[in-house]
Short mmCIF file of C-alpha atoms and ligand atoms in Angstrom, two decimals:
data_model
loop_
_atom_site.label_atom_id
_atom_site.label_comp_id
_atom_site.label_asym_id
_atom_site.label_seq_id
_atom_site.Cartn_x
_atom_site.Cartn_y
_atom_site.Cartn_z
CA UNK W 330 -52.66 -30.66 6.96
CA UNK W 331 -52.75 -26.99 7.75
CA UNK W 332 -54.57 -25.85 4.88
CA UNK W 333 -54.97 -21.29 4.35
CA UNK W 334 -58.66 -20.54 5.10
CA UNK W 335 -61.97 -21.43 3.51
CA UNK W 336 -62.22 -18.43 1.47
CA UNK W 337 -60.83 -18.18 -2.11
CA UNK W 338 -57.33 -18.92 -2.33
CA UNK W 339 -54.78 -15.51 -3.19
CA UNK W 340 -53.71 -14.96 -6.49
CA UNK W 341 -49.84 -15.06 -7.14
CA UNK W 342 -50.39 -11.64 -7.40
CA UNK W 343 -50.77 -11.31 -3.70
CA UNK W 344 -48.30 -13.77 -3.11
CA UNK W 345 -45.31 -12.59 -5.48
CA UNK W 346 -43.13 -9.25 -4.98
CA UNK W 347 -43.68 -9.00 -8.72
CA UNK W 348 -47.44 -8.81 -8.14
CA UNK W 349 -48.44 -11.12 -11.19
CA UNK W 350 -49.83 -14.34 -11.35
CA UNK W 351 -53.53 -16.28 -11.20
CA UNK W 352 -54.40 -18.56 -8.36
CA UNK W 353 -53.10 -21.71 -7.29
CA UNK W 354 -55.06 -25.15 -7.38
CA UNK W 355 -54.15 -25.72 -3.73
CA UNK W 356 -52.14 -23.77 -1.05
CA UNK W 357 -50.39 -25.20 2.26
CA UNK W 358 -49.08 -23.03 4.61
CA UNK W 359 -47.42 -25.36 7.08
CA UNK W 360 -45.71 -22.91 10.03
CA UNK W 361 -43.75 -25.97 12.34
CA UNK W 362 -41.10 -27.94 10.87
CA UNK W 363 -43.22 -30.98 11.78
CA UNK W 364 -46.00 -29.75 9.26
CA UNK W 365 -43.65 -28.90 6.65
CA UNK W 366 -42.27 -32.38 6.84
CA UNK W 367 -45.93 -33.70 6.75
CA UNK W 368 -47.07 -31.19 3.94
CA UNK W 369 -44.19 -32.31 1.76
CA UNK W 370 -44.52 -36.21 2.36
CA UNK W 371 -48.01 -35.83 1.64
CA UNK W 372 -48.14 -33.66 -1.49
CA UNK W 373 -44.90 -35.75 -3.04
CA UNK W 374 -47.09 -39.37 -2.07
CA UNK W 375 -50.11 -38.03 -4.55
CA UNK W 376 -48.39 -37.87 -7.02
CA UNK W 377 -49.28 -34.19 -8.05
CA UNK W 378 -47.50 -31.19 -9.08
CA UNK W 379 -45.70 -29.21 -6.60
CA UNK W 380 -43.99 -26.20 -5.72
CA UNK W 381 -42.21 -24.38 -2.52
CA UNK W 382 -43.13 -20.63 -1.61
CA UNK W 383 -41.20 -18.35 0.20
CA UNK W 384 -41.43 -14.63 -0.03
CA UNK W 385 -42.38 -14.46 -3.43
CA UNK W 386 -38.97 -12.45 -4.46
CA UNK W 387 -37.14 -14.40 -7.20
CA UNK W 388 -40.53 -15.95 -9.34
CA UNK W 389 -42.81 -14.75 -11.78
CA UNK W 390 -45.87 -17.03 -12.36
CA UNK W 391 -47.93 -16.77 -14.87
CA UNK W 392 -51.74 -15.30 -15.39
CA UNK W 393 -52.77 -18.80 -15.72
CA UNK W 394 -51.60 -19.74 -11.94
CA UNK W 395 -50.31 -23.05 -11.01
CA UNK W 396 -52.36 -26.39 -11.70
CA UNK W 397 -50.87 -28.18 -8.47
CA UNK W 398 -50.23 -27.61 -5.13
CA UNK W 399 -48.35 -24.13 -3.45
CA UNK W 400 -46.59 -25.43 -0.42
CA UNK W 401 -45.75 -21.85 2.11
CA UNK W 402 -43.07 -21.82 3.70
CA UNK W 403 -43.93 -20.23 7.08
CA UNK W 404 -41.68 -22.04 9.96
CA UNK W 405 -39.34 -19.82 12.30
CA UNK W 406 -37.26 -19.31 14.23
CA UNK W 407 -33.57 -18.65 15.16
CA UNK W 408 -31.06 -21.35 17.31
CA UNK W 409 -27.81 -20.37 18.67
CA UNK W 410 -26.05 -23.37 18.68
CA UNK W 411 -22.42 -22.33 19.67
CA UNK W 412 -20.83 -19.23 20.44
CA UNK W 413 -17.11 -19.16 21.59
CA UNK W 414 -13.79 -20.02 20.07
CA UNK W 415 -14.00 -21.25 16.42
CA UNK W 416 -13.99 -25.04 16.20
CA UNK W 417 -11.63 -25.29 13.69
CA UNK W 418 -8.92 -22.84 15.19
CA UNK W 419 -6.78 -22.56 12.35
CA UNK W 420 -9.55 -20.88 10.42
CA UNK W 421 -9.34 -17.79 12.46
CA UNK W 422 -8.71 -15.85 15.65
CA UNK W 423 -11.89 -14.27 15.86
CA UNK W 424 -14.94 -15.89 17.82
CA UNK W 425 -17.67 -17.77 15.82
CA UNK W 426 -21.04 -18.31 16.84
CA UNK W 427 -23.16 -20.76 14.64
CA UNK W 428 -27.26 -20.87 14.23
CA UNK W 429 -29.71 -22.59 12.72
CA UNK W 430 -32.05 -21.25 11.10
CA UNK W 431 -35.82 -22.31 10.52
CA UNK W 432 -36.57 -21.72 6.11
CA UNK W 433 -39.60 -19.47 6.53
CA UNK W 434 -37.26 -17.02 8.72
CA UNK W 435 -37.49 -13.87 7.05
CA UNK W 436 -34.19 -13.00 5.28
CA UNK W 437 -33.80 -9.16 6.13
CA UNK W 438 -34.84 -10.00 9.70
CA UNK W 439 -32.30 -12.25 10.45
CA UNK W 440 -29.98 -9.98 9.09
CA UNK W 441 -30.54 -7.29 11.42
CA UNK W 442 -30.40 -9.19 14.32
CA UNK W 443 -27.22 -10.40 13.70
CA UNK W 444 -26.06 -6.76 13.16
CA UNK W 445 -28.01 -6.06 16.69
CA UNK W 446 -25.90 -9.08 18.11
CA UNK W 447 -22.54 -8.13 16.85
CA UNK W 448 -22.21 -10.98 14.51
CA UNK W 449 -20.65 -10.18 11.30
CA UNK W 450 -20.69 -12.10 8.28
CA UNK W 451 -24.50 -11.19 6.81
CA UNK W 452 -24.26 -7.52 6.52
CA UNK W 453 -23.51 -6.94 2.92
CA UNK W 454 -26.89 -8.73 2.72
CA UNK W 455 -29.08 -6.70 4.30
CA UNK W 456 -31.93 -5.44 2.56
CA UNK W 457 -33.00 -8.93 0.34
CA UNK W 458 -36.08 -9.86 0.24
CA UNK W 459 -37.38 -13.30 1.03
CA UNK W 460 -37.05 -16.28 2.98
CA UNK W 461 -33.78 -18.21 5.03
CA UNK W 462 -34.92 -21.17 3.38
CA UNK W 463 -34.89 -19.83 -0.15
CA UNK W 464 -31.28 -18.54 0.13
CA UNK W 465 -29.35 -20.96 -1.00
CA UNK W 466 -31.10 -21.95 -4.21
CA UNK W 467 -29.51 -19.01 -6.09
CA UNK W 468 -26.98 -18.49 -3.30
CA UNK W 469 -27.88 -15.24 -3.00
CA UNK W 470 -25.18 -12.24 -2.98
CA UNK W 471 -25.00 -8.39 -2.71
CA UNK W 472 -22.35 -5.97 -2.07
CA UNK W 473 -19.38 -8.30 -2.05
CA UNK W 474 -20.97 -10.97 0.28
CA UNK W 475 -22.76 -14.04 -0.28
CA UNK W 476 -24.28 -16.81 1.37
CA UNK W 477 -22.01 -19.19 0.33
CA UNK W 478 -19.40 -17.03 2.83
CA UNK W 479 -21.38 -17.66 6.17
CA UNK W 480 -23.10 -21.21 5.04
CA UNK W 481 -22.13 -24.44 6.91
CA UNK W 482 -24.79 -26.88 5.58
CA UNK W 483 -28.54 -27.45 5.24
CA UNK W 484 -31.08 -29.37 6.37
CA UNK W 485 -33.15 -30.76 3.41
CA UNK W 486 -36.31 -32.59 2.61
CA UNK W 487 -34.69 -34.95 -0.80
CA UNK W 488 -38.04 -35.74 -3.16
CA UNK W 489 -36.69 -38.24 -4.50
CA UNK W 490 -35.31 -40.64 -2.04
CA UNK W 491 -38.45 -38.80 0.94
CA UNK W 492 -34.96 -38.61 3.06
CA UNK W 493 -33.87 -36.08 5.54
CA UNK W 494 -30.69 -35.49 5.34
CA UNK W 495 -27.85 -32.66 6.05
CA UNK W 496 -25.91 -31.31 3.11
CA UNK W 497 -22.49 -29.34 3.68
CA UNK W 498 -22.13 -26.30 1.99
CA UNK W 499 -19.47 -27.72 0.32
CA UNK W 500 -21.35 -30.24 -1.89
CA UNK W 501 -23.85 -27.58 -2.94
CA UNK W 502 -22.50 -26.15 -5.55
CA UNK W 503 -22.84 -22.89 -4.85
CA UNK W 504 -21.58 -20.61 -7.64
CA UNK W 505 -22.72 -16.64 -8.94
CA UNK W 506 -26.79 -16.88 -8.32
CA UNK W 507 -26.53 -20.67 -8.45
CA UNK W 508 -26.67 -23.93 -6.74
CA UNK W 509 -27.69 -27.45 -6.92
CA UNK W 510 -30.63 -26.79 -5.68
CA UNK W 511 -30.87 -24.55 -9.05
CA UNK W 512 -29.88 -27.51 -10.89
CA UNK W 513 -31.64 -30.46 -10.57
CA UNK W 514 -31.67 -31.49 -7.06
CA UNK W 515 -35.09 -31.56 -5.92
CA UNK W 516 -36.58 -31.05 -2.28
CA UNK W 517 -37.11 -28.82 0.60
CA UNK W 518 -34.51 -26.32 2.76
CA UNK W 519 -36.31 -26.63 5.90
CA UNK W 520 -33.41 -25.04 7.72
CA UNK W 521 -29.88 -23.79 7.15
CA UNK W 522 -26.75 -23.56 9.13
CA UNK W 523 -24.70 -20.43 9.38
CA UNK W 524 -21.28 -19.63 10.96
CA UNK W 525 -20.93 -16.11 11.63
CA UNK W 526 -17.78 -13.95 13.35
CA UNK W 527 -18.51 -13.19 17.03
CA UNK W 528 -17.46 -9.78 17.45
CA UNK W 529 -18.72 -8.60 20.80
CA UNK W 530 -15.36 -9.58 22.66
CA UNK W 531 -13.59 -7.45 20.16
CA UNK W 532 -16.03 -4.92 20.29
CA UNK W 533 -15.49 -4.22 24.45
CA UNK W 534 -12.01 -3.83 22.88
CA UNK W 535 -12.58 -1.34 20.29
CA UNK W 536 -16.03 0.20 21.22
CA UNK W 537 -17.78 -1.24 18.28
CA UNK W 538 -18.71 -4.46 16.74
CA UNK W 539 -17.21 -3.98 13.24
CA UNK W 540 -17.97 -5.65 9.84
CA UNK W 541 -16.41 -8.23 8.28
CA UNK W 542 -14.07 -6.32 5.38
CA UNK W 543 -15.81 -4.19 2.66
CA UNK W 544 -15.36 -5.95 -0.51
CA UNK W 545 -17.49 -3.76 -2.72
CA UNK W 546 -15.99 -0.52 -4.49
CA UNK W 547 -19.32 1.49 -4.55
CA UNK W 548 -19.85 0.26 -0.70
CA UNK W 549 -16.93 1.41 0.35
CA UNK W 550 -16.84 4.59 -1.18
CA UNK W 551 -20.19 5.45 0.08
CA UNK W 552 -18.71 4.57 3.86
CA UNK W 553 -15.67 7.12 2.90
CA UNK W 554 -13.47 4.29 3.71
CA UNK W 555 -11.23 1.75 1.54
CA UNK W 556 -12.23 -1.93 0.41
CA UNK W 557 -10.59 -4.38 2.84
CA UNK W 558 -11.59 -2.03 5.94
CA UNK W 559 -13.86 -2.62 8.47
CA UNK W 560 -16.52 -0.70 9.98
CA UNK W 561 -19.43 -0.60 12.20
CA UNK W 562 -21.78 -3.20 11.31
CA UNK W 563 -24.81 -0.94 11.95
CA UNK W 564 -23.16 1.87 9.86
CA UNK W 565 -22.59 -1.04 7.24
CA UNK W 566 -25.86 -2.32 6.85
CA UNK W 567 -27.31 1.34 6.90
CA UNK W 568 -24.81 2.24 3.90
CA UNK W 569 -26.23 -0.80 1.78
CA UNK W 570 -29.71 -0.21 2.32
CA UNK W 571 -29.40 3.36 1.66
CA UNK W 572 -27.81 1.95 -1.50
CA UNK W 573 -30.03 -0.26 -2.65
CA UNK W 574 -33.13 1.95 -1.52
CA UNK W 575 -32.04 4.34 -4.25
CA UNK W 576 -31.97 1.60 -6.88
CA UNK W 577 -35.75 0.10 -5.61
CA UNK W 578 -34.11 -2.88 -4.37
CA UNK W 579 -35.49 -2.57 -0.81
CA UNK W 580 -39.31 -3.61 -0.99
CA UNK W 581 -41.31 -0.61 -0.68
CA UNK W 582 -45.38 -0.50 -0.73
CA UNK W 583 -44.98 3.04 -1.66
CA UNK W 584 -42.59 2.59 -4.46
CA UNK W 585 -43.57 0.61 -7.84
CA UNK W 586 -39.91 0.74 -8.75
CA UNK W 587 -39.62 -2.30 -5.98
CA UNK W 588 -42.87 -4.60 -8.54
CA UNK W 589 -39.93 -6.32 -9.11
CA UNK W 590 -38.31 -10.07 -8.77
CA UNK W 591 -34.67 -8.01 -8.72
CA UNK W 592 -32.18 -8.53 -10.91
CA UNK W 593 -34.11 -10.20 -13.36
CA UNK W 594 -31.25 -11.64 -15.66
CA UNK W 595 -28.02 -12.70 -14.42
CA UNK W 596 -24.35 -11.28 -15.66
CA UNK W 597 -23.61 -13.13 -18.28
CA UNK W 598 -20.67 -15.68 -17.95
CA UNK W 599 -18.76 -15.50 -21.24
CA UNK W 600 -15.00 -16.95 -22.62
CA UNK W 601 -12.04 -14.43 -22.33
CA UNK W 602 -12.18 -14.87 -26.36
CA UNK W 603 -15.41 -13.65 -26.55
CA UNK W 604 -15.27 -10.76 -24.16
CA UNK W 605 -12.35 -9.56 -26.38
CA UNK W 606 -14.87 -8.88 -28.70
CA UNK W 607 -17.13 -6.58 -26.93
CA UNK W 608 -16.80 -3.02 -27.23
CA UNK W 609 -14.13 -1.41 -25.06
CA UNK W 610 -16.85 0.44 -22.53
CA UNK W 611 -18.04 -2.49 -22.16
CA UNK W 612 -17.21 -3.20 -18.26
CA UNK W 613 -16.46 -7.40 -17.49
CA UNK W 614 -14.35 -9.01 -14.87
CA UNK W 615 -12.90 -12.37 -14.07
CA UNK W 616 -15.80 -14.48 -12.68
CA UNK W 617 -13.87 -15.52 -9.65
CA UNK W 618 -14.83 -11.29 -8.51
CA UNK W 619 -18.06 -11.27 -6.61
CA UNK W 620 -19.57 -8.27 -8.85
CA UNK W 621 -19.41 -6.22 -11.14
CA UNK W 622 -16.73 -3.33 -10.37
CA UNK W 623 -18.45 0.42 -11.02
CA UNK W 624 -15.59 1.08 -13.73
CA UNK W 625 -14.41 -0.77 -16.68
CA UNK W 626 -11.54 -2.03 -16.24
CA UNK W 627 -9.43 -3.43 -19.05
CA UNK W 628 -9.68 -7.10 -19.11
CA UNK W 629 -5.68 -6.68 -19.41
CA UNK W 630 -5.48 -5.68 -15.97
CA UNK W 631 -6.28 -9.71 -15.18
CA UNK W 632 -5.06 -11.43 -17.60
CA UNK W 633 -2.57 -9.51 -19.79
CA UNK W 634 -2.74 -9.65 -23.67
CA UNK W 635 -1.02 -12.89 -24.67
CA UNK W 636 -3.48 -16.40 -25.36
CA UNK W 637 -4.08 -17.16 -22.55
CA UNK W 638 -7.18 -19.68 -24.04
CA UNK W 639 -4.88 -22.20 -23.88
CA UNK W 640 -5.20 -22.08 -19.85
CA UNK W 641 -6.75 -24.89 -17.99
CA UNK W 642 -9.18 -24.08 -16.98
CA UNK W 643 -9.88 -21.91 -19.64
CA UNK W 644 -10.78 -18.33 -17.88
CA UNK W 645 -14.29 -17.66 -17.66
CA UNK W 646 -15.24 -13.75 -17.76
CA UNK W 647 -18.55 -11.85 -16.36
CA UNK W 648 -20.67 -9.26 -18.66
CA UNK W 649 -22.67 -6.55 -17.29
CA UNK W 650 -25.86 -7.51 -17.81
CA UNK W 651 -27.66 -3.95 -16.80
CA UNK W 652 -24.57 -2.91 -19.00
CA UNK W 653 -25.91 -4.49 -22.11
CA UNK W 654 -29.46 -3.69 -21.68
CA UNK W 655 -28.81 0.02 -21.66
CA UNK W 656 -26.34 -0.03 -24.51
CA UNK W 657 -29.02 -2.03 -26.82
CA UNK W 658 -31.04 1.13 -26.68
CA UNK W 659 -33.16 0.07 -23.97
CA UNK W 660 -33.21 3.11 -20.55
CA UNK W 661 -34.63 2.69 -17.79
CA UNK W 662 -38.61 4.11 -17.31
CA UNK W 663 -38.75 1.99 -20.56
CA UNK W 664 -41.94 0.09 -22.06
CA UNK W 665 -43.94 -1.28 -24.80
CA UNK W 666 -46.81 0.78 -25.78
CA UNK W 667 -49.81 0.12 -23.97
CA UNK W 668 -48.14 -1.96 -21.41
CA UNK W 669 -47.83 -1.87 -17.46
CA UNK W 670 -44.65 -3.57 -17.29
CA UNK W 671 -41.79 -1.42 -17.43
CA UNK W 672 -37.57 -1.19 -16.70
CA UNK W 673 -37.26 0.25 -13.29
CA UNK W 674 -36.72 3.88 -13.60
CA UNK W 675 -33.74 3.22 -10.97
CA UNK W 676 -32.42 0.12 -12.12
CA UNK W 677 -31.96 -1.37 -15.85
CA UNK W 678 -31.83 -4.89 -14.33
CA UNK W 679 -35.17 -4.72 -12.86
CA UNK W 680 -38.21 -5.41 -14.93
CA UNK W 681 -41.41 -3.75 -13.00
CA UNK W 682 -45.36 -3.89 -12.30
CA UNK W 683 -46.13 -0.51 -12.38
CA UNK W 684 -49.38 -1.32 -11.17
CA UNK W 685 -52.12 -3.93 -12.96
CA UNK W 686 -49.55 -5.87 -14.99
CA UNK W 687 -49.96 -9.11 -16.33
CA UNK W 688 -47.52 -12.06 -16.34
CA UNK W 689 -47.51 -11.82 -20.08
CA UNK W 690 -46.83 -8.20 -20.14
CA UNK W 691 -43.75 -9.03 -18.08
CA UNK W 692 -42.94 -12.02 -20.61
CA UNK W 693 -43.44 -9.43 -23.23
CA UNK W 694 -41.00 -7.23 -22.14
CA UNK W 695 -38.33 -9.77 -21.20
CA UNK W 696 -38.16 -11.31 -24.57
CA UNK W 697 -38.13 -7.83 -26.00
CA UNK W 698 -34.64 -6.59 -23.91
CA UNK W 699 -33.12 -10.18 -25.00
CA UNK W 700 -34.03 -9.77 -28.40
CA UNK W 701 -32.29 -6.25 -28.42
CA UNK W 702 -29.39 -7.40 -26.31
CA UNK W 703 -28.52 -10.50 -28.42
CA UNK W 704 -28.72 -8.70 -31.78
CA UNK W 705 -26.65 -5.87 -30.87
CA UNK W 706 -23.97 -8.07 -29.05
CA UNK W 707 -24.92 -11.65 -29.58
CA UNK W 708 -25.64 -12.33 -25.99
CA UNK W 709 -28.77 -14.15 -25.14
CA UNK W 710 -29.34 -12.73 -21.13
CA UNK W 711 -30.57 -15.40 -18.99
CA UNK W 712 -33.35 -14.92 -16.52
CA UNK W 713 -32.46 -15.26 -12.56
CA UNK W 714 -36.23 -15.75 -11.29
CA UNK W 715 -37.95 -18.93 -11.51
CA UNK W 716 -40.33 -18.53 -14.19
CA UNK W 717 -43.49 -21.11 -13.87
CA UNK W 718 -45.58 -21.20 -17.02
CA UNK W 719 -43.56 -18.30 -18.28
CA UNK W 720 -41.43 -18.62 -21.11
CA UNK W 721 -38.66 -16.28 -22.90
C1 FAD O 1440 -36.38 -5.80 -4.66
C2 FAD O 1440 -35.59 -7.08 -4.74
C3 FAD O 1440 -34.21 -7.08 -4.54
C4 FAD O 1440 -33.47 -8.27 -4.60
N1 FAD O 1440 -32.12 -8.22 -4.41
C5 FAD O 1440 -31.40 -9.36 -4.46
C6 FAD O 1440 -29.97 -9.32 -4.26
O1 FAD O 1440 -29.40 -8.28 -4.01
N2 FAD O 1440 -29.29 -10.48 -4.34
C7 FAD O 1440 -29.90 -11.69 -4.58
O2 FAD O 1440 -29.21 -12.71 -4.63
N3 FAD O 1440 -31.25 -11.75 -4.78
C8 FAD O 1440 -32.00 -10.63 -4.72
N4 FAD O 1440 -33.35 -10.68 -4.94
C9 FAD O 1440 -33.99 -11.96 -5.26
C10 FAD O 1440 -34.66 -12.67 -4.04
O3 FAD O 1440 -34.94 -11.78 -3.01
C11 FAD O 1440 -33.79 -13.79 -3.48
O4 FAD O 1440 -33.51 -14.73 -4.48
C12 FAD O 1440 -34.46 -14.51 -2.31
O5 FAD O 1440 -33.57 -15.44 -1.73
C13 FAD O 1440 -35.75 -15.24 -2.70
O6 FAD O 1440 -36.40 -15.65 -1.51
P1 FAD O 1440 -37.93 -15.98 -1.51
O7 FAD O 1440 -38.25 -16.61 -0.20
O8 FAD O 1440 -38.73 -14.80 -1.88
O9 FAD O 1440 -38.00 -17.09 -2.66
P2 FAD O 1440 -39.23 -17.42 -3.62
O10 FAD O 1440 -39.35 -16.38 -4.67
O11 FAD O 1440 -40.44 -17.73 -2.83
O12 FAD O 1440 -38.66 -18.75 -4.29
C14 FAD O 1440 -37.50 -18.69 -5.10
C15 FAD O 1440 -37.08 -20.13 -5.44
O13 FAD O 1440 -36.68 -20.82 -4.27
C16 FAD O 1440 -37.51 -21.97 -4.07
N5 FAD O 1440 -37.71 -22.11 -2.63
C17 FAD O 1440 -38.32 -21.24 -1.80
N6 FAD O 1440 -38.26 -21.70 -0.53
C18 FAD O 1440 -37.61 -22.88 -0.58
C19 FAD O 1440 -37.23 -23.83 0.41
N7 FAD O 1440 -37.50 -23.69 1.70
N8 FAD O 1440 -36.56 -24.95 0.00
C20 FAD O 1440 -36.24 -25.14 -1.31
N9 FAD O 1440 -36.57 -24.27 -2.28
C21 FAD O 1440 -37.25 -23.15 -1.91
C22 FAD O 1440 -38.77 -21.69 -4.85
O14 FAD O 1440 -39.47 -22.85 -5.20
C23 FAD O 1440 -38.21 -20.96 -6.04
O15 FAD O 1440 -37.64 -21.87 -6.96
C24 FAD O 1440 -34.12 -9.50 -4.88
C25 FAD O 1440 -35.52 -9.50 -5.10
C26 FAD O 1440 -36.24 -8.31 -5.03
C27 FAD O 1440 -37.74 -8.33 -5.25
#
């Protein structure tokens, strides 16, 4: 089994965008589909613990490290395996192509080929860190995209049954930064399928290959166009990561800022009733929107004033979670005294390393911004990142 060196193994901390973490007890770093297959059988047969690596973007391990085995996730590669007319016709006009895509594919890179292909459908996404193969766990989504918009199925390794087996989209559950794979279903993405709009036909039209339609206020603004338009996909994908460079959400060696898992808790989902409560600036939308708007907006504007609790289903609404963190007295540049770990001076969502932090410092300072947020409003923020021997 393809095992990483004979010298000591990394640290989590080398391993993590966060840059915490002590060692693991054993690492794999299978880079074929055929050893990831192998690695998995094998690890799952012993009986021992076990967990899947991508890019290290969405976890926060603790100083202790992990007592099992680290399986890598290093496979890639890129299949085209259609292009042409969309299969199902009805769906659209406009051309598909489809690929498959091998898990240890870096996200960011596949996204910028597709914009250097003409296919739209990824674009809002550029700039994420991390793996293919880890995209669908949390279903990831920026910008008014999200996987769950391009996805077609996976192919996955099931630990329980040692089966290989595809999974549509469609029976993954894939909600806001959530999935099946989030919530209980055990195993390993070794590949995923995407469908994505061929635009190159259209583009010897028009003289551009053009974005799918900008869904995202603050996007769209920053493009000096309107949401629903479309625009060059390299002008696109230049727009968000301009955007998200200036809130340390594109990795940068140079930047502690981007120490960071990302968004570290999720917007909280709450019931109409209880978002009545909240103060008025208090921004919140209807969950079915993708993110949060950049203004408040009344809930009124969706729903009106009268009860409408008695709706089935009864309407679900999304809180700010950056929102609440700065309005419990916590700004950004924040931290406890003496510690490394810090709220991103760009971003009140992202809890940072600003160089030598611990796991537990980061612990420290998660518990401390839900403590503050659930006294002042009484909502307890839920972390996005898989935490392993961390707890809030
Ligand atoms: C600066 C920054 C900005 C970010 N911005 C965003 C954003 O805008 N939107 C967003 O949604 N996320 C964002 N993230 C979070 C993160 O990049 C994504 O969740 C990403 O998909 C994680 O990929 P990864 O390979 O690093 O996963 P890892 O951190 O390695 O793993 C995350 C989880 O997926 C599991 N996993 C990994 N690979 C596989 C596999 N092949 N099969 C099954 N399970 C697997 C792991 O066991 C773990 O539970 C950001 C993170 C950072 C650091």
């Amino acid at each position: 089994m393809p095992r990483t060196g004979s010298g000591p193994l990394p640290r989590f901390a080398d391993l993590t965008t966060m840059r915490v973490g002590g060692q693991p007890a054993r690492l794999l770093s299978p880079a074929t589909e055929l050893e990831l297959v192998d690695a998995a059988r094998t690890v799952w047969g012993s009986g021992e613990e076990w967990m899947l690596l991508g890019g290290g973007s969405n976890m926060v391990v603790s100083d202790e490290g992990f007592d099992g085995t680290v399986i890598r996730v290093l496979t890639r590669g890129v299949a085209v395996l259609a292009t042409g007319a969309a299969a199902d016709a009805e769906a659209s006009a406009s051309d598909r192509v489809r690929l498959r895509v091998q898990a240890g594919e870096p996200w960011d890179e596949l996204v910028a080929r597709t914009v250097a292909e003409g296919w739209s459908g990824l674009e809002a996404l550029s700039g994420i860190p991390g793996s293919t193969g880890a995209a669908p766990v949390q279903n990831i989504g920026a910008y008014g995209q999200e996987l769950s918009d391009s996805l077609v199925a996976i192919d996955f390794l099931d630990y329980e049954t040692g089966v290989l087996r595809r999974i549509d989209a469609a029976e993954l559950q894939l909600g806001y930064r959530t999935s099946a794979l989030k919530q209980g279903l055990r195993g390993l993405v070794l590949a995923v399928e995407l469908e994505l709009h061929d635009t190159r036909a259209e583009a010897s039209v028009l003289g551009s290959a053009l974005s799918t339609p900008v869904a995202y206020p603050q996007l769209a603004g920053a493009l000096g166009v309107q949401v629903g338009d479309r625009v060059p996909l390299g002008a696109l994908r230049a727009s968000v990561l301009a955007l998200r460079g200036a809130k340390g959400m594109v990795l940068d060696a140079g930047d502690p800022d981007t120490n960071s898992a990302g968004s570290f808790f999720t917007n909280p989902i709450v019931s109409l009733a209880f978002s009545r409560t909240m103060p008025a600036s208090a921004p919140r939308w209807p969950l079915t929107d993708p993110d949060p708007p950049d203004r408040v907006i009344p809930i009124e504007e969706y729903y009106g004033v009268g009860p409408v609790e008695d709706a089935t289903p009864v309407p679900l609404v999304k809180l700010s979670a950056a929102w609440l963190i700065e309005n419990s007295g916590i700004s950004r540049g924040f931290r406890l005294p003496g510690s490394r770990a810090a709220i991103s001076s760009k971003h009140s969502l992202a809890l940072t390393n600003v160089g030598g932090a611990t796991a537990d410092e980061i612990g420290q300072l998660a518990r401390f911004v839900q403590g503050r947020v659930q006294s002042e409003f009484g909502v307890i923020l839920q972390p996005e990142p898989l935490l392993v021997g961390v707890t809030l």
